[in-house]
CSV table of C-alpha atoms in Angstrom, one decimal:
chain,number,residue,atom,x,y,z
E,1063,MET,CA,0.1,0.1,0.0
E,1064,ASN,CA,1.5,3.1,-1.2
E,1065,LEU,CA,0.1,6.9,0.1
E,1066,TYR,CA,0.6,9.9,-2.1
E,1067,HIS,CA,-0.6,13.5,-2.5
E,1068,GLU,CA,-1.5,14.9,-5.6
E,1069,HIS,CA,0.8,17.2,-7.6
E,1070,PRO,CA,1.5,20.6,-5.2
E,1071,LEU,CA,0.3,22.5,-8.4
E,1072,ARG,CA,-3.3,21.3,-7.3
E,1073,ILE,CA,-3.0,23.6,-4.3
E,1074,LEU,CA,-3.8,26.7,-6.8
E,1075,ARG,CA,-7.3,24.5,-7.9
E,1076,TYR,CA,-8.5,24.3,-4.0
E,1077,SER,CA,-7.3,27.9,-3.4
E,1078,ALA,CA,-9.7,28.8,-6.4
E,1079,LYS,CA,-12.7,27.8,-4.1
E,1080,ASN,CA,-11.7,31.1,-1.7
E,1081,ILE,CA,-11.3,33.3,-4.6
E,1082,TRP,CA,-14.2,35.1,-3.4
E,1083,LEU,CA,-11.9,36.6,-0.8
E,1084,LEU,CA,-10.0,38.9,-3.3
E,1085,ILE,CA,-13.4,41.2,-3.0
E,1086,PHE,CA,-11.8,43.1,-0.3
E,1087,PRO,CA,-8.6,43.9,-2.0
E,1088,LEU,CA,-11.0,45.0,-4.9
E,1089,LEU,CA,-13.0,47.2,-2.7
E,1090,ARG,CA,-10.0,48.7,-1.2
E,1091,GLY,CA,-8.6,49.5,-4.7
E,1092,VAL,CA,-11.8,51.0,-5.8
E,1093,LYS,CA,-11.9,53.1,-2.9
E,1094,THR,CA,-8.5,54.7,-3.6
E,1095,ILE,CA,-8.8,54.8,-7.2
E,1096,ARG,CA,-7.5,58.0,-8.1
E,1097,LEU,CA,-5.0,59.5,-10.7
E,1098,ASP,CA,-2.7,61.1,-8.4
E,1099,ALA,CA,0.5,60.5,-6.7
E,1100,GLU,CA,-1.0,60.7,-2.9
E,1101,SER,CA,-3.6,57.8,-4.1
E,1102,PHE,CA,-0.9,55.6,-5.4
E,1103,TYR,CA,1.2,56.3,-2.3
E,1104,GLN,CA,-1.8,55.4,-0.1
E,1105,TRP,CA,-2.7,52.0,-2.2
E,1106,ILE,CA,1.2,50.8,-2.0
E,1107,ARG,CA,1.2,51.6,1.7
E,1108,GLY,CA,-1.9,49.3,2.3
E,1109,ALA,CA,-0.5,46.6,-0.2
E,1110,TRP,CA,0.3,44.2,2.8
E,1111,PHE,CA,-3.5,43.7,3.0
E,1112,ASP,CA,-3.7,42.4,-0.4
E,1113,ILE,CA,-0.8,40.2,0.1
E,1114,ALA,CA,-2.3,38.8,3.2
E,1115,VAL,CA,-5.6,38.0,1.5
E,1116,ILE,CA,-3.9,36.2,-1.3
E,1117,GLY,CA,-1.7,34.3,1.4
E,1118,ILE,CA,-4.6,33.1,3.2
E,1119,ILE,CA,-6.5,32.1,0.0
E,1120,ILE,CA,-3.3,30.0,-0.6
E,1121,LEU,CA,-2.7,28.8,2.8
E,1122,PHE,CA,-6.7,27.7,2.5
E,1123,GLY,CA,-5.5,25.7,-0.4
E,1124,TYR,CA,-2.6,24.1,0.9
E,1125,ILE,CA,-4.4,22.9,4.0
E,1126,ARG,CA,-7.3,21.1,1.8
E,1127,TRP,CA,-4.4,19.8,-0.4
E,1128,HIS,CA,-2.6,18.4,2.7
E,1129,PHE,CA,-5.7,16.8,4.3
E,1130,SER,CA,-6.4,15.1,0.6
E,1131,GLY,CA,-4.5,12.4,-0.7
E,1132,ILE,CA,-4.7,9.0,-2.5
E,1133,GLU,CA,-4.1,5.5,-1.5
E,1134,LEU,CA,-3.0,2.7,-3.9
E,1135,THR,CA,-3.6,-0.8,-2.8
E,1136,ASP,CA,-3.1,-4.2,-4.6
E,1137,THR,CA,-6.8,-4.3,-5.6
E,1138,GLU,CA,-8.1,-0.8,-5.6
E,1139,ILE,CA,-7.6,3.1,-5.6
E,1140,VAL,CA,-8.7,5.1,-2.7
E,1141,ARG,CA,-9.0,8.8,-2.5
E,1142,TRP,CA,-10.0,11.1,0.2
E,1143,GLU,CA,-10.4,14.8,0.9
E,1144,GLY,CA,-11.8,17.0,3.6
E,1145,ILE,CA,-10.8,18.2,6.9
E,1146,SER,CA,-13.7,18.0,9.3
E,1147,ALA,CA,-16.0,15.7,7.1
E,1148,LYS,CA,-13.8,13.3,4.8
E,1149,ILE,CA,-14.8,12.3,1.2
E,1150,LYS,CA,-13.6,9.1,0.2
E,1151,THR,CA,-13.9,7.3,-3.2
E,1152,THR,CA,-12.8,3.8,-3.7
E,1153,ILE,CA,-12.5,2.4,-7.4
E,1154,PRO,CA,-11.5,-1.3,-7.7
E,1155,TYR,CA,-9.0,-2.0,-10.4
E,1156,SER,CA,-11.3,-4.8,-11.9
E,1157,SER,CA,-14.2,-2.5,-12.1
E,1158,VAL,CA,-12.3,0.4,-14.3
E,1159,SER,CA,-13.5,0.3,-17.8
E,1160,ALA,CA,-10.9,3.1,-19.0
E,1161,VAL,CA,-7.8,5.2,-17.9
E,1162,THR,CA,-6.8,8.3,-19.2
E,1163,VAL,CA,-3.2,9.5,-18.7
E,1164,GLU,CA,-2.7,13.2,-19.9
E,1165,LYS,CA,0.7,15.0,-20.5
E,1166,PRO,CA,-0.3,18.5,-21.7
E,1167,ILE,CA,2.6,20.2,-23.1
E,1168,TYR,CA,2.0,23.2,-20.4
E,1169,LEU,CA,2.3,20.9,-17.8
E,1170,MET,CA,5.7,19.4,-18.6
E,1171,PRO,CA,8.0,22.2,-16.9
E,1172,VAL,CA,6.3,21.2,-13.4
E,1173,ARG,CA,6.2,17.3,-14.4
E,1174,ALA,CA,2.7,17.0,-13.7
E,1175,VAL,CA,0.2,14.3,-15.5
E,1176,LYS,CA,-3.7,14.3,-15.4
E,1177,ILE,CA,-5.1,10.9,-14.7
E,1178,SER,CA,-8.9,10.1,-15.2
E,1179,CYS,CA,-10.5,6.9,-14.3
E,1180,ASP,CA,-14.0,5.7,-15.2
E,1181,THR,CA,-16.2,2.8,-14.6
E,1182,SER,CA,-19.5,2.0,-16.2
E,1183,ALA,CA,-21.5,3.5,-12.9
E,1184,GLY,CA,-21.7,7.4,-12.3
E,1185,SER,CA,-21.9,10.5,-14.5
E,1186,TYR,CA,-21.5,10.2,-18.4
E,1187,THR,CA,-20.2,13.6,-18.6
E,1188,SER,CA,-17.5,13.4,-16.3
E,1189,ALA,CA,-14.9,10.7,-15.2
E,1190,ASP,CA,-15.4,9.1,-11.8
E,1191,LEU,CA,-11.9,10.1,-10.6
E,1192,GLN,CA,-9.8,13.0,-12.1
E,1193,ILE,CA,-6.5,13.7,-10.5
E,1194,MET,CA,-3.4,15.9,-11.2
E,1195,VAL,CA,-0.3,13.6,-9.8
E,1196,THR,CA,3.6,13.6,-10.4
E,1197,GLY,CA,5.5,11.1,-12.7
E,1198,LYS,CA,6.4,8.7,-9.5
E,1199,PHE,CA,2.5,8.2,-8.8
E,1200,CYS,CA,1.7,7.8,-12.3
E,1201,ARG,CA,4.2,5.0,-13.0
E,1202,ASP,CA,3.1,3.2,-9.8
E,1203,PHE,CA,-0.5,3.5,-10.8
E,1204,LEU,CA,-0.1,2.3,-14.1
E,1205,SER,CA,1.7,-1.0,-13.0
E,1206,ARG,CA,-1.4,-2.0,-11.1
E,1207,VAL,CA,-3.8,-1.5,-13.8
E,1208,PRO,CA,-3.9,-3.9,-16.8
E,1209,ASP,CA,-1.5,-3.6,-19.5
E,1210,VAL,CA,-1.0,-5.1,-22.9
E,1211,ASN,CA,0.9,-8.4,-22.6
E,1212,GLN,CA,3.4,-8.0,-25.7
E,1213,LYS,CA,3.7,-11.9,-25.6
E,1214,ASN,CA,0.0,-12.5,-26.4
E,1215,LYS,CA,-0.9,-9.1,-28.2
E,1216,LEU,CA,-2.9,-9.1,-31.2
E,1217,GLN,CA,-0.4,-9.4,-34.4
E,1218,ASP,CA,-2.6,-7.8,-37.0
E,1219,ILE,CA,-3.6,-4.7,-35.7
E,1220,PRO,CA,-3.4,-2.4,-38.9
E,1221,GLU,CA,-1.0,0.9,-38.4
E,1222,THR,CA,-2.6,4.2,-38.4
E,1223,THR,CA,-1.1,6.5,-41.1
E,1224,HIS,CA,-1.0,10.3,-41.3
E,1225,LEU,CA,-3.4,10.2,-44.2
E,1226,SER,CA,-6.0,8.2,-42.0
E,1227,VAL,CA,-6.0,10.7,-39.3
E,1228,LEU,CA,-5.9,13.8,-41.9
E,1229,LEU,CA,-8.9,11.9,-43.8
E,1230,PHE,CA,-10.6,11.5,-40.2
E,1231,SER,CA,-10.2,15.1,-39.0
E,1232,LEU,CA,-11.9,16.3,-42.7
E,1233,PHE,CA,-14.5,14.0,-42.5
E,1234,PHE,CA,-15.7,14.4,-38.7
E,1235,SER,CA,-14.8,18.0,-38.3
E,1236,SER,CA,-17.7,20.0,-36.8
E,1237,GLY,CA,-19.7,21.3,-39.7
E,1238,PHE,CA,-17.3,20.0,-42.8
E,1239,SER,CA,-19.8,20.1,-45.5
E,1240,GLY,CA,-22.5,22.4,-43.6
E,1241,THR,CA,-19.8,25.3,-42.9
E,1242,VAL,CA,-19.2,25.8,-46.4
E,1243,TYR,CA,-22.7,25.2,-47.4
E,1244,ILE,CA,-23.8,28.2,-45.0
E,1245,ALA,CA,-20.7,30.0,-45.9
E,1246,THR,CA,-21.7,30.3,-49.4
E,1247,PHE,CA,-25.7,30.7,-48.5
E,1248,PHE,CA,-24.5,34.0,-46.6
E,1249,MET,CA,-22.1,35.2,-48.9
E,1250,LYS,CA,-24.1,35.0,-52.1
E,1251,GLY,CA,-27.5,35.4,-50.0
E,1252,GLY,CA,-25.9,38.9,-49.1
E,1253,ASP,CA,-25.2,40.0,-52.4
E,1254,ILE,CA,-29.1,39.1,-53.6
E,1255,ALA,CA,-30.2,40.9,-50.5
E,1256,HIS,CA,-28.2,43.8,-51.2
E,1257,ASP,CA,-29.6,44.1,-55.0
E,1258,ILE,CA,-33.3,44.0,-53.4
E,1259,ILE,CA,-33.0,46.2,-51.1
E,1260,ASN,CA,-31.1,48.5,-53.3
E,1261,MET,CA,-33.9,48.4,-55.7
E,1262,SER,CA,-36.6,49.0,-53.4
E,1263,LEU,CA,-35.2,51.8,-51.4
E,1264,ASP,CA,-34.5,53.8,-55.0
E,1265,ARG,CA,-38.3,54.1,-54.8
E,1266,LEU,CA,-38.1,55.9,-51.2
E,1267,THR,CA,-37.8,59.8,-51.0
E,1268,LYS,CA,-34.6,61.4,-50.7
E,1269,THR,CA,-35.0,62.0,-46.9
E,1270,THR,CA,-34.7,58.2,-46.4
E,1271,GLU,CA,-32.0,57.7,-49.2
E,1272,LYS,CA,-29.3,58.6,-46.4
E,1273,LEU,CA,-30.3,55.8,-44.1
E,1274,ALA,CA,-30.9,53.7,-47.0
E,1275,ASP,CA,-27.3,54.0,-48.0
E,1276,LYS,CA,-26.0,52.6,-44.4
E,1277,LEU,CA,-28.2,49.6,-44.5
E,1278,ILE,CA,-26.8,48.7,-48.0
E,1279,ILE,CA,-23.4,49.0,-47.2
E,1280,ARG,CA,-23.7,46.8,-44.0
E,1281,MET,CA,-25.8,44.2,-45.2
E,1282,PRO,CA,-23.3,42.5,-47.5
E,1283,SER,CA,-20.5,43.0,-45.2
E,1284,VAL,CA,-22.3,41.1,-42.2
E,1285,ALA,CA,-23.3,38.5,-44.8
E,1286,VAL,CA,-19.5,38.0,-45.8
E,1287,PHE,CA,-18.4,38.0,-42.1
E,1288,VAL,CA,-20.8,35.3,-41.3
E,1289,GLY,CA,-19.9,33.2,-43.9
E,1290,VAL,CA,-16.1,33.7,-43.3
E,1291,PHE,CA,-16.8,33.1,-39.4
E,1292,PHE,CA,-18.3,29.6,-40.6
E,1293,ILE,CA,-15.0,28.7,-42.7
E,1294,VAL,CA,-12.9,29.6,-40.2
E,1295,ALA,CA,-14.8,27.8,-37.6
E,1296,TRP,CA,-14.4,24.5,-39.7
E,1297,ILE,CA,-11.0,25.2,-40.0
E,1298,ILE,CA,-10.2,25.4,-36.3
E,1299,SER,CA,-12.6,22.4,-35.9
E,1300,PHE,CA,-10.2,20.6,-38.5
E,1301,VAL,CA,-6.5,21.6,-36.8
E,1302,MET,CA,-7.8,21.0,-33.6
E,1303,ASN,CA,-9.0,17.5,-34.7
E,1304,PHE,CA,-5.7,16.7,-36.6
E,1305,PHE,CA,-3.7,17.8,-33.2
E,1306,ARG,CA,-5.9,15.7,-31.4
E,1307,TYR,CA,-5.4,12.4,-33.2
E,1308,SER,CA,-2.0,12.8,-34.7
E,1309,GLY,CA,0.6,10.0,-33.7
E,1310,PHE,CA,-2.6,7.8,-33.4
E,1311,GLU,CA,-1.5,4.2,-32.5
E,1312,VAL,CA,-3.4,1.0,-31.4
E,1313,ASP,CA,-1.9,-1.8,-29.1
E,1314,GLY,CA,-3.8,-4.7,-27.6
E,1315,ASP,CA,-4.5,-8.0,-26.5
E,1316,GLU,CA,-7.9,-9.5,-25.3
E,1317,TYR,CA,-7.8,-7.9,-22.0
E,1318,CYS,CA,-6.3,-4.5,-22.6
E,1319,LEU,CA,-6.7,-1.9,-25.6
E,1320,LYS,CA,-3.8,0.9,-25.4
E,1321,ILE,CA,-4.3,4.0,-27.6
E,1322,PHE,CA,-1.9,6.8,-28.0
E,1323,CYS,CA,-2.5,10.1,-29.7
E,1324,GLY,CA,-2.2,13.7,-29.6
E,1325,LEU,CA,0.5,16.2,-30.6
E,1326,LEU,CA,0.3,19.2,-27.9
E,1327,ASN,CA,-1.4,17.0,-25.3
E,1328,ARG,CA,-0.3,13.4,-25.5
E,1329,ARG,CA,-2.9,10.9,-24.5
E,1330,GLU,CA,-2.8,7.1,-23.4
E,1331,TYR,CA,-5.6,5.3,-22.8
E,1332,ARG,CA,-6.2,1.9,-21.3
E,1333,ILE,CA,-9.4,0.6,-22.1
E,1334,THR,CA,-10.7,-3.0,-20.7
E,1335,PRO,CA,-12.6,-4.6,-23.8
E,1336,ALA,CA,-15.1,-6.6,-21.4
E,1337,HIS,CA,-16.4,-3.0,-20.6
E,1338,ILE,CA,-16.8,-2.0,-24.3
E,1339,ASN,CA,-20.5,-2.0,-25.0
E,1340,TYR,CA,-20.7,-2.2,-28.6
E,1341,THR,CA,-18.2,-1.0,-31.9
E,1342,ASP,CA,-19.5,1.3,-34.1
E,1343,LEU,CA,-18.2,1.4,-37.9
E,1344,ARG,CA,-19.1,5.1,-38.9
E,1345,GLN,CA,-19.4,6.2,-42.4
E,1346,ASN,CA,-20.7,9.2,-44.6
E,1347,LEU,CA,-21.9,8.6,-48.2
E,1348,ILE,CA,-19.0,9.2,-49.9
E,1349,MET,CA,-17.0,7.0,-47.4
E,1350,LYS,CA,-19.8,4.3,-48.0
E,1351,PHE,CA,-19.2,4.2,-51.8
E,1352,ALA,CA,-15.4,4.2,-51.0
E,1353,GLY,CA,-15.5,1.4,-49.1
E,1354,ALA,CA,-14.2,3.4,-46.0
E,1355,VAL,CA,-15.0,3.4,-42.3
E,1356,ALA,CA,-14.1,4.8,-39.2
E,1357,VAL,CA,-14.2,2.7,-36.1
E,1358,ASN,CA,-15.8,3.9,-33.0
E,1359,ILE,CA,-16.3,2.2,-29.6
E,1360,SER,CA,-18.6,3.1,-26.6
E,1361,CYS,CA,-17.1,2.4,-23.4
E,1362,ALA,CA,-17.4,4.4,-20.2
E,1363,GLY,CA,-14.3,7.1,-20.0
E,1364,TYR,CA,-13.5,7.0,-23.8
E,1365,GLY,CA,-14.6,10.0,-25.9
E,1366,SER,CA,-17.1,11.2,-23.5
E,1367,GLU,CA,-15.2,14.6,-23.1
E,1368,LYS,CA,-16.2,17.5,-24.9
E,1369,ASN,CA,-15.2,17.8,-28.7
E,1370,GLN,CA,-13.7,14.1,-28.4
E,1371,LEU,CA,-15.1,11.0,-30.4
E,1372,PRO,CA,-14.5,7.4,-29.3
E,1373,VAL,CA,-12.4,6.4,-32.2
E,1374,LEU,CA,-10.5,3.0,-32.0
E,1375,PHE,CA,-9.3,3.2,-35.9
E,1376,PRO,CA,-9.6,6.5,-37.8
E,1377,VAL,CA,-10.5,6.5,-41.5
E,1378,ARG,CA,-9.4,3.2,-43.2
E,1379,SER,CA,-10.4,0.6,-45.9
E,1380,GLU,CA,-13.1,-1.7,-44.6
E,1381,LYS,CA,-11.3,-4.6,-46.0
E,1382,SER,CA,-8.6,-4.2,-43.9
E,1383,LEU,CA,-10.5,-5.2,-40.7
E,1384,ASP,CA,-9.6,-8.7,-41.0
E,1385,ASN,CA,-10.9,-11.5,-38.8
E,1386,ALA,CA,-7.8,-10.8,-36.6
E,1387,LEU,CA,-9.7,-8.0,-34.9
E,1388,GLU,CA,-12.7,-10.1,-33.8
E,1389,LYS,CA,-11.3,-10.5,-30.5
E,1390,ILE,CA,-11.9,-6.9,-29.7
E,1391,GLY,CA,-15.6,-6.7,-31.3
E,1392,ILE,CA,-14.8,-5.6,-34.8
E,1393,PHE,CA,-16.2,-7.9,-37.5
E,1394,SER,CA,-16.6,-7.4,-41.2
E,1395,GLY,CA,-17.9,-8.9,-44.0
E,1396,VAL,CA,-20.8,-10.1,-42.5
E,1397,LYS,CA,-24.0,-9.9,-44.5
E,1398,ASN,CA,-27.4,-9.1,-43.4
E,1399,ASP,CA,-29.5,-11.9,-42.3
E,1400,PHE,CA,-32.8,-9.6,-42.3
E,1401,ARG,CA,-33.4,-6.7,-44.4
E,1402,PRO,CA,-36.2,-4.0,-44.7
E,1403,LYS,CA,-39.4,-5.4,-46.7
E,1404,SER,CA,-38.8,-4.5,-50.7
E,1405,ASN,CA,-42.0,-2.0,-50.7
E,1406,GLY,CA,-40.6,-0.2,-47.5
E,1407,TRP,CA,-38.4,2.3,-49.5
E,1408,TRP,CA,-41.0,5.0,-49.2
E,1409,THR,CA,-40.7,4.9,-45.4
E,1410,TYR,CA,-36.9,5.9,-45.8
E,1411,ILE,CA,-37.2,8.7,-48.3
E,1412,TRP,CA,-40.6,10.1,-47.7
E,1413,TYR,CA,-39.6,13.4,-45.8
E,1414,PRO,CA,-36.7,14.5,-47.9
E,1415,VAL,CA,-38.9,13.8,-51.2
E,1416,LEU,CA,-42.1,15.7,-49.8
E,1417,ALA,CA,-39.9,18.6,-48.5
E,1418,SER,CA,-38.2,19.0,-51.9
E,1419,VAL,CA,-41.3,18.7,-54.0
E,1420,MET,CA,-42.9,21.7,-51.7
E,1421,ILE,CA,-39.9,24.0,-52.0
E,1422,PHE,CA,-40.4,25.3,-55.5
E,1423,PRO,CA,-44.2,25.6,-55.5
E,1424,ALA,CA,-43.7,27.5,-52.3
E,1425,HIS,CA,-41.3,30.0,-54.2
E,1426,MET,CA,-43.9,30.3,-57.3
E,1427,ILE,CA,-46.6,31.2,-54.7
E,1428,ILE,CA,-44.4,33.9,-53.1
E,1429,ARG,CA,-43.1,35.0,-56.4
E,1430,LYS,CA,-46.7,35.7,-57.5
E,1431,PHE,CA,-47.8,37.7,-54.4
E,1432,ILE,CA,-44.6,39.4,-53.7
E,1433,PRO,CA,-42.5,39.8,-56.8
E,1434,GLU,CA,-40.0,42.0,-55.1
E,1435,ILE,CA,-38.4,39.2,-53.4
E,1436,SER,CA,-38.6,36.8,-56.1
E,1437,GLU,CA,-34.7,36.2,-56.4
E,1438,LEU,CA,-34.3,36.0,-53.1
E,1439,THR,CA,-36.8,33.0,-52.7
E,1440,PHE,CA,-35.3,31.3,-55.5
E,1441,PHE,CA,-32.1,31.5,-54.1
E,1442,PHE,CA,-33.4,29.9,-50.8
E,1443,ALA,CA,-35.3,27.4,-53.0
E,1444,VAL,CA,-32.1,26.4,-54.6
E,1445,MET,CA,-30.0,26.5,-51.5
E,1446,LEU,CA,-32.7,24.3,-49.6
E,1447,GLU,CA,-32.9,21.8,-52.2
E,1448,ILE,CA,-29.2,20.8,-52.2
E,1449,PRO,CA,-29.2,19.1,-48.7
E,1450,LEU,CA,-32.5,17.6,-49.4
E,1451,VAL,CA,-31.4,15.9,-52.6
E,1452,TRP,CA,-28.3,14.7,-50.8
E,1453,LEU,CA,-30.3,13.4,-47.8
E,1454,MET,CA,-32.7,11.5,-50.4
E,1455,ALA,CA,-29.5,9.7,-51.7
E,1456,VAL,CA,-28.5,8.9,-48.0
E,1457,LYS,CA,-31.7,7.6,-47.1
E,1458,LEU,CA,-32.2,5.6,-50.6
E,1459,THR,CA,-28.6,4.0,-49.7
E,1460,ALA,CA,-29.7,3.0,-46.3
E,1461,PHE,CA,-32.9,1.1,-47.3
E,1462,PHE,CA,-30.5,-0.8,-49.7
E,1463,THR,CA,-28.0,-1.5,-46.8
E,1464,SER,CA,-29.8,-1.6,-43.3
E,1465,GLY,CA,-30.4,-4.7,-42.0
E,1466,ILE,CA,-29.9,-7.0,-38.8
E,1467,SER,CA,-27.9,-10.2,-38.2
E,1468,VAL,CA,-27.5,-12.4,-35.3
E,1469,TYR,CA,-24.9,-14.8,-34.9
E,1470,ASP,CA,-23.5,-16.7,-32.1
E,1471,ASP,CA,-23.7,-14.3,-29.1
E,1472,LYS,CA,-23.3,-11.2,-31.2
E,1473,ILE,CA,-25.7,-8.9,-33.0
E,1474,MET,CA,-24.8,-6.5,-35.9
E,1475,VAL,CA,-27.1,-3.9,-37.0
E,1476,ARG,CA,-26.7,-1.7,-39.9
E,1477,CYS,CA,-28.7,1.6,-40.2
E,1478,SER,CA,-28.7,5.4,-40.8
E,1479,ARG,CA,-28.9,8.6,-38.5
E,1480,MET,CA,-29.3,11.8,-40.2
E,1481,THR,CA,-26.6,11.7,-43.0
E,1482,GLY,CA,-24.2,9.1,-41.6
E,1483,PHE,CA,-24.5,5.2,-41.7
E,1484,HIS,CA,-23.7,3.1,-38.6
E,1485,THR,CA,-22.7,-0.6,-38.5
E,1486,VAL,CA,-23.0,-1.6,-34.7
E,1487,VAL,CA,-21.7,-4.9,-33.3
E,1488,ALA,CA,-22.3,-5.9,-29.6
E,1489,GLU,CA,-22.6,-8.9,-27.7
E,1490,CYS,CA,-26.5,-9.5,-27.1
E,1491,SER,CA,-25.9,-9.7,-23.6
E,1492,LYS,CA,-25.4,-5.7,-24.0
E,1493,LEU,CA,-28.8,-5.4,-25.8
E,1494,VAL,CA,-31.0,-3.8,-22.6
E,1495,LYS,CA,-34.3,-3.1,-24.8
E,1496,PHE,CA,-35.8,-4.5,-27.9
E,1497,GLU,CA,-38.6,-2.3,-29.2
E,1498,ILE,CA,-41.0,-2.6,-31.9
E,1499,ARG,CA,-43.0,0.3,-33.4
E,1500,GLN,CA,-45.8,-0.1,-36.0
E,1501,ASN,CA,-48.2,2.6,-37.2
E,1502,ILE,CA,-51.5,2.0,-38.9
E,1503,PHE,CA,-50.2,2.1,-42.5
E,1504,GLN,CA,-47.5,-0.5,-41.4
E,1505,GLN,CA,-50.0,-2.8,-40.0
E,1506,ILE,CA,-51.5,-2.9,-43.6
E,1507,GLY,CA,-48.2,-3.7,-45.1
E,1508,GLY,CA,-47.1,-6.1,-42.6
E,1509,LYS,CA,-44.2,-4.0,-41.8
E,1510,CYS,CA,-42.7,-2.4,-38.4
E,1511,ASN,CA,-39.7,-0.6,-37.2
E,1512,VAL,CA,-37.2,-2.0,-34.8
E,1513,ILE,CA,-35.2,0.1,-32.0
E,1514,LEU,CA,-32.2,-1.4,-30.1
E,1515,TRP,CA,-31.1,0.1,-27.1
E,1516,PHE,CA,-27.6,-0.9,-26.0
E,1517,GLY,CA,-26.2,-0.4,-22.3
E,1518,GLY,CA,-23.5,1.9,-20.9
E,1519,GLU,CA,-23.3,5.2,-18.8
E,1520,GLU,CA,-25.5,6.9,-21.7
E,1521,ARG,CA,-28.1,4.2,-23.5
E,1522,SER,CA,-27.6,4.4,-27.3
E,1523,HIS,CA,-30.4,3.3,-29.7
E,1524,PHE,CA,-30.5,2.4,-33.5
E,1525,LYS,CA,-33.5,2.1,-35.6
E,1526,VAL,CA,-34.0,-0.1,-38.4
E,1527,LYS,CA,-37.3,1.1,-40.3
E,1528,ALA,CA,-39.7,-0.9,-42.5
E,1529,MET,CA,-38.7,-4.6,-41.5
E,1530,ARG,CA,-40.9,-7.6,-42.0
E,1531,VAL,CA,-43.1,-8.5,-39.1
E,1532,ALA,CA,-42.3,-12.4,-39.7
E,1533,ASP,CA,-38.5,-11.4,-39.5
E,1534,VAL,CA,-38.8,-9.2,-36.5
E,1535,LYS,CA,-40.3,-12.1,-34.7
E,1536,LYS,CA,-37.6,-14.4,-35.6
E,1537,ILE,CA,-34.9,-12.1,-34.5
E,1538,SER,CA,-36.6,-11.6,-30.9
E,1539,GLU,CA,-36.9,-15.2,-30.5
E,1540,MET,CA,-33.3,-15.5,-31.4
E,1541,LEU,CA,-32.4,-12.8,-28.8
E,1542,GLY,CA,-34.9,-14.5,-26.2
E,1543,TYR,CA,-37.6,-11.8,-26.3
E,1544,GLU,CA,-41.3,-12.5,-26.3
E,1545,THR,CA,-43.3,-10.5,-29.3
E,1546,GLY,CA,-46.9,-11.6,-28.3
E,1547,THR,CA,-49.7,-11.6,-31.1
E,1548,LYS,CA,-50.0,-7.9,-31.3
E,1549,ILE,CA,-48.1,-7.2,-34.5
């Protein structure tokens, strides 16, 4: 059993809880604030008070830090904090789903390391244990949690290239196509709005022309600014993702997966495969036709932080995921045993079709009654039609590729969400809810929708639409569920 304190830098965090005491130096400074030598001299003479307050804040932080500690035993990690009332957190190593070790570049001069430890219990948005420690503690702790056995490690794990990370950052940065689309919308829309307003305001009196000129000058500038903002936002997201996943490496065996990534903030993850809820092969339409996938996993403590994705392998060819990776839940080449009913295509595409069909008639109606803005409404119609046609292509592809397979103790679900495609593989024991939905029109056609819910800190669900009722009954029987006779 070894006892440790957190890194001394943590004193500042504990001190921050008493930062409200700085209100007294602030009030003193406001009272003596005058731009003359006498006031400045008076402030300097009373500087001892400010220093004393800051010293008290740091002293409180030190006391809290001193009465907090971490204990490492052979079976668990124990953290306690508090002076009069102790708060004690105990996590057995066997319950740990993921450990994260971070070495940010700004902490390197003080040799501090951040460690996060998570289990399948607790809050999804934060780790069960977050500490800042020294390198000595980090080495001791990592020696006690599961690690990859180099003699038994998986030999055929594909290497991650710089191109793979680049493509992953390109496809999964926030608003990749949407940002460019919105930027074009505002840039072009600003010009059209400028022309329309210019034409309309020419009819106004000379008294209002000066005000009109100001509006005409400002509107395109704002539109261009918003467009540039969205482009810059995507570039920033792309660069951050590239830095975050640069140097991506995966190593593992049946009992531990180890992931390294990060350029400015080097991270090491240790994941227990038994705690993985499911693997998710993600694609967009371009990746679908190119045969490329990004492999994600659902595991408590991995990818749950803001702006992070639980990626196991960045973008790579689906054919490169061979049978050697089945031990960690990655399967490829498995065909759908059960598919949507052949006449269920309308269930997939009806809403983008109806929306796209209604756009131009709406434009024509507006044009008839308000011809002055017909150019603007035509522009809106065209710009709205583009994503709807894309969504129509996605949903039509989803109809041909969606389905469910059940084999051994595994279940595979292929479906789509919004404009993305998912191939989810999980053990049947990870399935916590099997839901069947059927509306009145589906009853006539003998179809229904299936929603599969998987466990974890945050329950995830995946829907396959327009399935045959007879097939759904077979699936439920294979999974050990009773459907009854009402469908």
